[in-house]
Coordinates of N, CA and C in Angstrom, one line a residue:
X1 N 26.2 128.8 234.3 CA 27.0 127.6 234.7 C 28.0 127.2 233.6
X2 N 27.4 127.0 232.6 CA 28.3 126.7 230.9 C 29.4 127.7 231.1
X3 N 28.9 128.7 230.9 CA 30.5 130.0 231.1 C 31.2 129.7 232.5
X4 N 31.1 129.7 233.4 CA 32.1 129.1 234.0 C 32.6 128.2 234.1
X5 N 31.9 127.0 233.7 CA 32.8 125.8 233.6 C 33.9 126.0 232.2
X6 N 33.5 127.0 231.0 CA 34.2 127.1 230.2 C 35.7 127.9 230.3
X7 N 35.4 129.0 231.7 CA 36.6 129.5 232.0 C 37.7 128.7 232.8
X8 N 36.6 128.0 233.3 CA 37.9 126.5 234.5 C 38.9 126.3 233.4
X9 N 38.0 125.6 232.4 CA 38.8 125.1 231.6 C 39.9 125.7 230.9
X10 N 39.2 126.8 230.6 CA 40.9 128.0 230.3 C 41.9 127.8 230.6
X11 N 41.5 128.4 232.3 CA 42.4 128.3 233.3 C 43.6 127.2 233.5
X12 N 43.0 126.2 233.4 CA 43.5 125.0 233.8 C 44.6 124.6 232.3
X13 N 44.1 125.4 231.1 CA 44.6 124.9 230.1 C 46.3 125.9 229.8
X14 N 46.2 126.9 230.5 CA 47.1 127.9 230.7 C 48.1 127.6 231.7
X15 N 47.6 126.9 233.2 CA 48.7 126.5 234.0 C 49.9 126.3 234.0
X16 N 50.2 125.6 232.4 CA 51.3 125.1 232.0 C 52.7 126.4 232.3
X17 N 52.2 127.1 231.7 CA 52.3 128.6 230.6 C 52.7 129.3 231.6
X18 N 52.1 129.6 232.7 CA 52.1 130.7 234.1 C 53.0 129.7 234.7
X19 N 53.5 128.2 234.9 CA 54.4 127.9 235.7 C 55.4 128.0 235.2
X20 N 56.3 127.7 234.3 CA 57.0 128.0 233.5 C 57.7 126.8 233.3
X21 N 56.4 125.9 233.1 CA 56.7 124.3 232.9 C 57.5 124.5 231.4
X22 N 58.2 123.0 231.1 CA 59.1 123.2 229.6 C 58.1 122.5 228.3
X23 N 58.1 123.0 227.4 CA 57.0 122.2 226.5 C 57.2 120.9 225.9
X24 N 55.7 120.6 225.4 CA 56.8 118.9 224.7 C 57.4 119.0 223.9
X25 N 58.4 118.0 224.3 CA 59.4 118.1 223.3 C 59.2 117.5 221.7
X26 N 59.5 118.0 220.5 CA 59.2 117.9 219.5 C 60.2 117.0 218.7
X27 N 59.4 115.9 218.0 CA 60.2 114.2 217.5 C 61.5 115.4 216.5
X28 N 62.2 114.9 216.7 CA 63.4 115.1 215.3 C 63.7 114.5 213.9
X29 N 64.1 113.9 213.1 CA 64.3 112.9 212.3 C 65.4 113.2 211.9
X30 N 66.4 112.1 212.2 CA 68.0 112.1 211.7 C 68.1 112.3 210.5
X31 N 69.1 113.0 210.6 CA 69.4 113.4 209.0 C 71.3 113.6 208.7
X32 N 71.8 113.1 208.2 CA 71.2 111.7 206.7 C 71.0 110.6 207.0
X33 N 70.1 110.1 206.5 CA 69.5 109.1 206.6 C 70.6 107.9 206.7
X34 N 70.5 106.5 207.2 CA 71.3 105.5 207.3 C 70.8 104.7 205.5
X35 N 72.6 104.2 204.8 CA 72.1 104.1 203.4 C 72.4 102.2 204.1
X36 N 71.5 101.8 203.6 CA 72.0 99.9 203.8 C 71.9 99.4 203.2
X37 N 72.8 99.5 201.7 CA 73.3 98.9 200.5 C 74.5 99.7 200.2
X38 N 75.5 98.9 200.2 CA 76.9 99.2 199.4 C 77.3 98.6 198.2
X39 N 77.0 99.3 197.0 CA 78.2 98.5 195.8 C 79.3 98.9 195.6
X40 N 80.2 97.8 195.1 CA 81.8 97.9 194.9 C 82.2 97.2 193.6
X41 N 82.8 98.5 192.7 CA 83.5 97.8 192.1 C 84.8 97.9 191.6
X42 N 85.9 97.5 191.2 CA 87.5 97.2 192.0 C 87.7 96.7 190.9
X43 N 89.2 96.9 190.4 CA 90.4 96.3 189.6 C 91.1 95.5 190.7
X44 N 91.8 94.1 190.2 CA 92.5 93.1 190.6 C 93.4 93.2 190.0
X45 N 94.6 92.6 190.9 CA 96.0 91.7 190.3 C 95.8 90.4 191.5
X46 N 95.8 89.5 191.3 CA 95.6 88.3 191.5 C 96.9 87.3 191.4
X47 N 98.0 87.2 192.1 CA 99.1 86.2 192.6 C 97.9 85.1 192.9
X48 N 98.7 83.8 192.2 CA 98.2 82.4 192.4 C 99.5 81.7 192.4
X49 N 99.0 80.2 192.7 CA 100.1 79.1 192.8 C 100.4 78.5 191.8
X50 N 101.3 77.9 190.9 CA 101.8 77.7 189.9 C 102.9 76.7 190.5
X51 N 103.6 75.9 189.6 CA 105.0 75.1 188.9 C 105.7 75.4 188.2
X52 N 107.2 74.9 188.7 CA 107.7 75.3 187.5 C 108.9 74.0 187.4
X53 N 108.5 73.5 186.3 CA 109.9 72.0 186.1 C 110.4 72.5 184.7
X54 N 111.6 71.3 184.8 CA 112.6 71.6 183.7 C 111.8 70.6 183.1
X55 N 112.3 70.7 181.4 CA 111.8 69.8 180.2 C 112.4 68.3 180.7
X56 N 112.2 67.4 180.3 CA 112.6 66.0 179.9 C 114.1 66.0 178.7
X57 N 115.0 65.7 179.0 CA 116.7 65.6 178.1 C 116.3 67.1 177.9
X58 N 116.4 68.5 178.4 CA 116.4 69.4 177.5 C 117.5 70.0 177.8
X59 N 118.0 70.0 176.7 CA 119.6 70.3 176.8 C 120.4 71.7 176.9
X60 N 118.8 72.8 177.3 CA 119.2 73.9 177.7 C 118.8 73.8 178.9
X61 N 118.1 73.0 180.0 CA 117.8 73.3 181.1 C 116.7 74.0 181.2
X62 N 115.7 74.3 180.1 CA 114.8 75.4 180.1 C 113.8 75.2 180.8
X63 N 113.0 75.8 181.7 CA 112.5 76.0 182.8 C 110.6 76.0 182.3
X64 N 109.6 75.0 182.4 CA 108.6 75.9 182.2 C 107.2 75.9 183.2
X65 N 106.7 76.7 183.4 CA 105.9 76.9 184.2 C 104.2 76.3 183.7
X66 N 103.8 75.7 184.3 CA 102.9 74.7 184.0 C 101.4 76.2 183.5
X67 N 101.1 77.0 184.7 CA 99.9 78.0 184.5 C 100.6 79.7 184.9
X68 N 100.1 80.4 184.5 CA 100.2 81.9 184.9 C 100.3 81.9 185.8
X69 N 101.4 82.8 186.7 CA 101.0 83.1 188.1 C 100.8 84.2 188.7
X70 N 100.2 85.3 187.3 CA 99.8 86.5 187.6 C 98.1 86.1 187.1
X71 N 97.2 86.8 187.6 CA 95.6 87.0 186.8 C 95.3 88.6 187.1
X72 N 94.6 89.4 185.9 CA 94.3 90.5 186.1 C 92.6 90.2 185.6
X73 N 92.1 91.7 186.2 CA 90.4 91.4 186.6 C 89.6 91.8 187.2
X74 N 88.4 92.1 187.7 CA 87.7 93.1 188.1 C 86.7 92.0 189.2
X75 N 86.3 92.8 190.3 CA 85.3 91.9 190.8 C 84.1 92.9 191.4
X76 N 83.0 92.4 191.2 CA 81.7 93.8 191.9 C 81.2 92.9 192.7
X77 N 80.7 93.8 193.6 CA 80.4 93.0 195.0 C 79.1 93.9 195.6
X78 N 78.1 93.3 196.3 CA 77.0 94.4 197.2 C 77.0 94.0 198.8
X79 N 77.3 95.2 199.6 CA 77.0 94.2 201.1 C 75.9 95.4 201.9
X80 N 75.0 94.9 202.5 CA 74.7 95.1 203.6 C 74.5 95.4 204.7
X81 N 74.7 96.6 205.4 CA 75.0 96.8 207.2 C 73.4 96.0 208.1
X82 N 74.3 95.2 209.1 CA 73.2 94.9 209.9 C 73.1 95.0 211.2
X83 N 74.6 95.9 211.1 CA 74.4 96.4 212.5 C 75.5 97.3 212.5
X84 N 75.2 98.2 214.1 CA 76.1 99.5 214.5 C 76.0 100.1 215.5
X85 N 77.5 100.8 216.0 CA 77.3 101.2 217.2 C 77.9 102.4 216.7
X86 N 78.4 103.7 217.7 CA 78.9 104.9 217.2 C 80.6 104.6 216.5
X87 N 81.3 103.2 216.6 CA 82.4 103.4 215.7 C 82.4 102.1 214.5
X88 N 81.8 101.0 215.1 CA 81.9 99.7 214.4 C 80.3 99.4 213.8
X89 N 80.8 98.6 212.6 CA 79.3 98.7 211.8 C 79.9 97.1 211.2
X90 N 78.7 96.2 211.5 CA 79.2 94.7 210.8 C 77.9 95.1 209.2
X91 N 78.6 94.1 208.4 CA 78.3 94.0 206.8 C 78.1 92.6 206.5
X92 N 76.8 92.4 205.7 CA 76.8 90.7 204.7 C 76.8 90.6 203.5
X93 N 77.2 90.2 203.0 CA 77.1 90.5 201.1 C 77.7 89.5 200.3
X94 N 78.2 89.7 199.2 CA 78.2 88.9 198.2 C 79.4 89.3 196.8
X95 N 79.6 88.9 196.6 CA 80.8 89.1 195.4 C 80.9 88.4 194.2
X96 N 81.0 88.8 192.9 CA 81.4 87.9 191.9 C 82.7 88.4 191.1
X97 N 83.9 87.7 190.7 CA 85.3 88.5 190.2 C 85.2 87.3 188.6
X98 N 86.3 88.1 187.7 CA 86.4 87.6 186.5 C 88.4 87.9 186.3
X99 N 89.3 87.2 186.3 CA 90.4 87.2 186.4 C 91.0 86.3 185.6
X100 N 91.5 87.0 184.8 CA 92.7 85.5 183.4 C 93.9 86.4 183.6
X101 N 95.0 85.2 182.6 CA 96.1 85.6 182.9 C 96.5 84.2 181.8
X102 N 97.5 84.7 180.9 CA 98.1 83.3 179.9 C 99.7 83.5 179.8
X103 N 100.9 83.0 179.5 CA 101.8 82.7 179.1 C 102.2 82.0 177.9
X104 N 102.9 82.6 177.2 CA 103.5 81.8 176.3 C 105.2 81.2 176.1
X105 N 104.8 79.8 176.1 CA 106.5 79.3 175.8 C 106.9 78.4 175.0
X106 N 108.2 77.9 174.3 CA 108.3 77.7 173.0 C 108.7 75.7 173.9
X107 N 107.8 75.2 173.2 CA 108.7 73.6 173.3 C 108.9 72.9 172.3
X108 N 110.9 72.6 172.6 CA 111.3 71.9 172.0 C 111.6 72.1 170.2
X109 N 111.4 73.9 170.5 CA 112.1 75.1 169.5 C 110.6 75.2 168.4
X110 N 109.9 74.4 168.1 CA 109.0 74.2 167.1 C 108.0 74.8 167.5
X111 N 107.6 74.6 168.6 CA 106.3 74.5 169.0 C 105.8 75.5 170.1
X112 N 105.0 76.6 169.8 CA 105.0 77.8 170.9 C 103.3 77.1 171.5
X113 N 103.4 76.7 173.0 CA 102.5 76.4 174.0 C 101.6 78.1 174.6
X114 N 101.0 78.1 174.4 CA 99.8 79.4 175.0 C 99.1 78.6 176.0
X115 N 99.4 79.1 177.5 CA 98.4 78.7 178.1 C 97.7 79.8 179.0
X116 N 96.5 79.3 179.1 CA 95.0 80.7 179.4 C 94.2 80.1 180.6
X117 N 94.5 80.8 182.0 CA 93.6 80.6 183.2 C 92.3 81.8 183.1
X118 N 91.2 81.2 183.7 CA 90.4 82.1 183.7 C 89.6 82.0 184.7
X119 N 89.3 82.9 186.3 CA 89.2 82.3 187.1 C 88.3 83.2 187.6
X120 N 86.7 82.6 187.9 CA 85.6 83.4 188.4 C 85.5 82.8 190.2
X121 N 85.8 83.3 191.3 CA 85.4 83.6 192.4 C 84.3 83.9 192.6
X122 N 83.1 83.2 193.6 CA 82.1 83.4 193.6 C 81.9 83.4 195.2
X123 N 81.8 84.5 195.9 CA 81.9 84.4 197.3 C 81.0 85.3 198.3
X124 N 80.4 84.7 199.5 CA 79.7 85.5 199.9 C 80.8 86.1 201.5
X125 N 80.4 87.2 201.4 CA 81.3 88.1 202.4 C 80.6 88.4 204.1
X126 N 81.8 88.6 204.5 CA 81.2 89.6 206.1 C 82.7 90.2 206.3
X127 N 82.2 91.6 206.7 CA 83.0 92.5 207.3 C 82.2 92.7 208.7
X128 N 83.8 93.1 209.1 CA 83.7 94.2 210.7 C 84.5 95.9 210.1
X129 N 83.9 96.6 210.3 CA 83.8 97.9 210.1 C 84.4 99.0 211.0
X130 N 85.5 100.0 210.8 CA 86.0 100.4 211.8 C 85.7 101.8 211.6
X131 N 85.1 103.0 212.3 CA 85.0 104.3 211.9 C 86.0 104.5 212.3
X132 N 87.0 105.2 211.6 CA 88.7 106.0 212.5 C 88.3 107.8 212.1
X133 N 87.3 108.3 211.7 CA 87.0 109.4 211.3 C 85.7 109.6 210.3
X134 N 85.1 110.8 209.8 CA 84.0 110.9 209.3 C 84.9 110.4 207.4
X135 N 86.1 110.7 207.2 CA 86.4 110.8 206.0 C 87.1 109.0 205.9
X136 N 87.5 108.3 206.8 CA 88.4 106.5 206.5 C 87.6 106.1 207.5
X137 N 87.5 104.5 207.2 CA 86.9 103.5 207.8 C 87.8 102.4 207.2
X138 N 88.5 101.3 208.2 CA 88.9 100.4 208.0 C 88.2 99.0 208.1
X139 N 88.8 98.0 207.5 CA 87.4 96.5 208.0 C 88.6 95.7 207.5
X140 N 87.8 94.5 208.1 CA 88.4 92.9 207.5 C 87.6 92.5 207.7
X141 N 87.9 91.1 207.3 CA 86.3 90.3 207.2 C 86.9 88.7 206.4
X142 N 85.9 87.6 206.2 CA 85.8 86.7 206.3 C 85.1 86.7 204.3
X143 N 85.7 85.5 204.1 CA 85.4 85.1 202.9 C 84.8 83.7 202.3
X144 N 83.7 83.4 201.4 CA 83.6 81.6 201.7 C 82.8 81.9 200.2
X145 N 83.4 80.6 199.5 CA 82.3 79.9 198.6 C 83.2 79.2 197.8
X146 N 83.1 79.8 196.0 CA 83.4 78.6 195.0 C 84.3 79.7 194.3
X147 N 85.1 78.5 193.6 CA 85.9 79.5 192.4 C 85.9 78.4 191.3
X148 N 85.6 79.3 190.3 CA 85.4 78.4 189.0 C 86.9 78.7 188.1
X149 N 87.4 77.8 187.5 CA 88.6 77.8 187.2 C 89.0 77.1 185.8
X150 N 88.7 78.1 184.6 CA 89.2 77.7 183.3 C 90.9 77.2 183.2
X151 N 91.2 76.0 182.5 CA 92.4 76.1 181.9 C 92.6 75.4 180.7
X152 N 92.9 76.3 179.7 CA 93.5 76.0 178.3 C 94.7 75.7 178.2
X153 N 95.3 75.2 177.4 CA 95.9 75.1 176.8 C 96.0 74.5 175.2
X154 N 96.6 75.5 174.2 CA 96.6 75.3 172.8 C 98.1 75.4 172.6
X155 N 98.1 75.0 170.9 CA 99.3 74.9 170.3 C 100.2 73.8 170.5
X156 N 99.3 72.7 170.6 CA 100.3 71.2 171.0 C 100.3 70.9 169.2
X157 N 99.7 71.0 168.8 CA 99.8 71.2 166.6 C 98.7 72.5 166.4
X158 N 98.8 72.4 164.9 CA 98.0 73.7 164.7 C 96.5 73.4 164.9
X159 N 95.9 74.7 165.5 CA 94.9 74.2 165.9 C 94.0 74.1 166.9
X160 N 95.5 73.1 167.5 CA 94.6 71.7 168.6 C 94.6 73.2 169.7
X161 N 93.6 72.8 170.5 CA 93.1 73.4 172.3 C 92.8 72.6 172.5
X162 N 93.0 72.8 174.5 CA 92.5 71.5 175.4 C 92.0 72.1 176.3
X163 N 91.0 72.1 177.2 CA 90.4 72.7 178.2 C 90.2 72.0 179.2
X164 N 90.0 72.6 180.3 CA 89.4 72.2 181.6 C 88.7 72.9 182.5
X165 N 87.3 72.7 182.7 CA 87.0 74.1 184.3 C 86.3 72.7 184.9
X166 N 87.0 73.3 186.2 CA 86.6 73.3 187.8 C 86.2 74.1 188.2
X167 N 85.0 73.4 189.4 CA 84.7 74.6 190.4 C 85.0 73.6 191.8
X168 N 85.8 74.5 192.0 CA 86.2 73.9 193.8 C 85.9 75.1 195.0
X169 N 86.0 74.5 196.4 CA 85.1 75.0 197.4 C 86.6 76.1 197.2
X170 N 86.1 77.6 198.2 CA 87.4 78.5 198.6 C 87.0 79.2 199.7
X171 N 87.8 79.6 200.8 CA 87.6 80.3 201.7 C 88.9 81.3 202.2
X172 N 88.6 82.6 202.3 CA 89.1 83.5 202.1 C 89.0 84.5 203.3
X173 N 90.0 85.7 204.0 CA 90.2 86.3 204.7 C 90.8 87.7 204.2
X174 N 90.1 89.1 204.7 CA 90.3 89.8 203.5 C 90.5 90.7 204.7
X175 N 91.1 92.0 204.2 CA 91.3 93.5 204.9 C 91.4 95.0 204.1
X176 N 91.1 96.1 204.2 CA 90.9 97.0 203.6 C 90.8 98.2 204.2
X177 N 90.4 99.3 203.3 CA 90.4 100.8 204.0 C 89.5 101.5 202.5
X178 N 88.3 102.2 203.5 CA 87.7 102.9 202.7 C 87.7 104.4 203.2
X179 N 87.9 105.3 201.8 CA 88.1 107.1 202.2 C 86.7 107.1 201.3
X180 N 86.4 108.2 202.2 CA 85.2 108.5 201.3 C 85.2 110.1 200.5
X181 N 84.7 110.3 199.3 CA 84.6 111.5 198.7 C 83.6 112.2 198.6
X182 N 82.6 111.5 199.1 CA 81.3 112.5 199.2 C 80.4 111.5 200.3
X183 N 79.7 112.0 200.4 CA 79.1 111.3 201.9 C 78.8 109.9 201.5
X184 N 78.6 109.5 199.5 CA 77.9 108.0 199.5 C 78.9 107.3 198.5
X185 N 79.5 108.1 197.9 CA 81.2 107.9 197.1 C 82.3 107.8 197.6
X186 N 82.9 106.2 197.2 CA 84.6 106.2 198.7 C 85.2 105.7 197.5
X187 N 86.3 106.0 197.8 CA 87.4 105.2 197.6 C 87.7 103.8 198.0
X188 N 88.0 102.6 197.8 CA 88.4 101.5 198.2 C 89.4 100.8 198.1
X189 N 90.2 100.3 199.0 CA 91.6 99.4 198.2 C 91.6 98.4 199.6
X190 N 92.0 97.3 198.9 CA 91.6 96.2 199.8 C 92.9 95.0 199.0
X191 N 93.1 93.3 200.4 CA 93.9 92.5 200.0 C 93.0 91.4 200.7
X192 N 93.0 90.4 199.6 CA 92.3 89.1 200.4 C 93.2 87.8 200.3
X193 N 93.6 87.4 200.5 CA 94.1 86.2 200.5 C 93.6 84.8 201.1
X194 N 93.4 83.8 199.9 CA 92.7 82.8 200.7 C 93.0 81.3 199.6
X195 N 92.9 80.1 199.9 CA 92.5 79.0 199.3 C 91.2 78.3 198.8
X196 N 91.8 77.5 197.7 CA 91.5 76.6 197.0 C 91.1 75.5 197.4
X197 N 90.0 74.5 197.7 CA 90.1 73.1 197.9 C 89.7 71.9 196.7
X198 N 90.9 71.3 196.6 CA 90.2 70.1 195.4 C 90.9 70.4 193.9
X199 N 91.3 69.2 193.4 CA 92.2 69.2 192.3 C 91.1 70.2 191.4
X200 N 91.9 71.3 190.7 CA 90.8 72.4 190.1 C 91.7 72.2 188.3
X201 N 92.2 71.3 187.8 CA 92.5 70.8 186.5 C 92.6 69.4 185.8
X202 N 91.8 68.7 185.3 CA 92.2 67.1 184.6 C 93.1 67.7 183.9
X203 N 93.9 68.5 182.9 CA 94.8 68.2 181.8 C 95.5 67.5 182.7
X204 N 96.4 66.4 181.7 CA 97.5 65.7 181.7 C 98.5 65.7 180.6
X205 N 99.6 65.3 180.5 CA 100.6 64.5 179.4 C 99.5 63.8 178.7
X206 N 98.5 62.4 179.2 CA 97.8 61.6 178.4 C 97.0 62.5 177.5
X207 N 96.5 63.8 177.6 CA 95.6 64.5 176.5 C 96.4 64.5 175.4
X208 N 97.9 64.3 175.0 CA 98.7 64.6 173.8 C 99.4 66.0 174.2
X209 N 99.7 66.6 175.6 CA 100.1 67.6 176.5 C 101.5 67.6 176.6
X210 N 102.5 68.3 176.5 CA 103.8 68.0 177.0 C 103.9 68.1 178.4
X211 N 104.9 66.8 178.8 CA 104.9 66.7 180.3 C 104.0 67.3 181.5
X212 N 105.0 68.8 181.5 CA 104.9 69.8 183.0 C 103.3 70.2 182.6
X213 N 102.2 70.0 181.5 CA 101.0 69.6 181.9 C 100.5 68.4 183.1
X214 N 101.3 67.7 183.6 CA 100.7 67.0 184.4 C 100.4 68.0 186.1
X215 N 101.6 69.0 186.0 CA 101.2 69.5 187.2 C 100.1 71.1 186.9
X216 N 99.7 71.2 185.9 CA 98.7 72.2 185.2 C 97.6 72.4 186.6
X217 N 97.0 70.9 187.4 CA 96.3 71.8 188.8 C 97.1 71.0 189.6
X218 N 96.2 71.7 190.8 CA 96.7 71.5 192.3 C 95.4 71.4 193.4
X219 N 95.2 70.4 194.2 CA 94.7 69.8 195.2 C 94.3 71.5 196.1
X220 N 95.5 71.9 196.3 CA 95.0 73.3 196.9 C 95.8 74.7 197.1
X221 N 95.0 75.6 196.1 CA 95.8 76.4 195.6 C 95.7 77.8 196.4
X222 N 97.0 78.7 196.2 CA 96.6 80.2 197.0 C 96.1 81.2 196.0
X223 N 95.5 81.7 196.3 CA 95.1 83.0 195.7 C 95.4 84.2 196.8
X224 N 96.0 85.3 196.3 CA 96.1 87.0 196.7 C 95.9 87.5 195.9
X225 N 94.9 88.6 196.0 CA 94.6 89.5 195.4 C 94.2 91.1 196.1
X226 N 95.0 91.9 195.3 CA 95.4 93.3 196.0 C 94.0 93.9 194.6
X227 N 93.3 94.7 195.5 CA 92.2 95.4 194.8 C 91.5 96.9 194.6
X228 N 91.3 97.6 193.9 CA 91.4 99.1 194.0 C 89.8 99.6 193.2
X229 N 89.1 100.1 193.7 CA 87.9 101.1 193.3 C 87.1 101.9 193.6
X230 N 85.9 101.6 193.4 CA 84.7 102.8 194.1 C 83.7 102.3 194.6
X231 N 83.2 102.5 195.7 CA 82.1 102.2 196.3 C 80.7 103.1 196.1
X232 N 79.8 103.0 196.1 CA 78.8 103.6 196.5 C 77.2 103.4 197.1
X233 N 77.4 103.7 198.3 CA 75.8 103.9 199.0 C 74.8 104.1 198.6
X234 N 73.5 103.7 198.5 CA 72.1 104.0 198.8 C 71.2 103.1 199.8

């Protein structure tokens, strides 16, 4: 009785085999893996808002500009993927930038003015993500936080420096294009442009400042910055 129940069971276990049923199908595991962390880090040129007035009696007309309105600088940043379809992938992340920029001008023939911006952006990010191929992906995305904002000025006598940092609110709108060079290595170059809110300088004339220090800040300033480097995945 044992031996034949043992052969049913054969039988029955072979069925498959003699029908020419299809077998189970066996799990896969994607390969390469999905990486969801991006670092970036990028060279800056940084256009800002600035003044520019004539001296008080100055009997050349001479023109001076209150702050730099170039800043050069670097910014690293990490984002996130938290989502995707086969061409669009959204990103959250984070950014910190370091950007100065100073000018020097002579007032009143005697006296050479050096003045020094130095300006940390502190901002958290989101992209929208565009595949256009396995090698470019384009995005833009949204910008928000604080920018901290040094401004010196020295050489009112020998010596003397005057300082100021602010940190005011900023929110920012950015766009870009990433090539990539190896599956986790890209290339990046990117433009953000965005504002300032909130007087971001006390100097005045009253510190012992010549004049066109009164307009040294501004209630709400622009920042553009055009940006260039390397990304990489894990």
């Amino acid at each position: 009785m044992k031996k034949n129940l043992f052969v049913a069971l054969c039988l029955l276990g072979a069925m498959p085999a003699f029908a020419g049923l299809p077998e189970a199908p066996v799990a896969v595991v994607p390969t390469p893996a999905e990486v969801p962390c991006t670092l970036t880090l990028q060279y800056g040129i940084m256009h800002t808002d600035f003044d520019e007035t004539v001296g008080p009696n100055d009997m050349y007309n001479a023109r001076y500009r209150s702050v730099p309105s170039v800043l050069y600088g670097f910014s690293i940043g990490a984002q996130w993927k938290i989502a995707e379809n086969e061409k669009y992938s959204q990103h959250v992340g984070a950014s910190i930038g370091y950007y100065t920029g100073s000018q020097e001008q002579r007032w009143y023939r005697d006296t050479i003015i050096d003045t020094t911006v130095d300006a940390y952006p502190i901002l958290l990010t989101y992209n929208l993500e565009y595949k256009v191929n396995d090698k470019l992906s384009i995005y833009g995305g949204v910008r928000g936080g604080a920018i901290v904002r040094d401004t010196s000025i020295k050489g009112v006598s020998v010596g003397d420096e005057i300082s100021d940092t602010v940190v005011t609110p900023m929110l920012s709108v950015g766009v870009g294009a990433r090539t990539f060079i190896t599956e986790k290595l890209s290339f990046d170059l990117g433009y953000d442009f965005g504002f300032s809110f909130g007087e971001d300088c006390g100097l005045s004339s009253s510190d012992g400042l010549p004049p066109w220090a009164d307009s040294a800040g501004s209630d709400c300033r622009y920042y553009g910055t055009i940006k260039a480097g390397f990304s990489y995945s894990f």
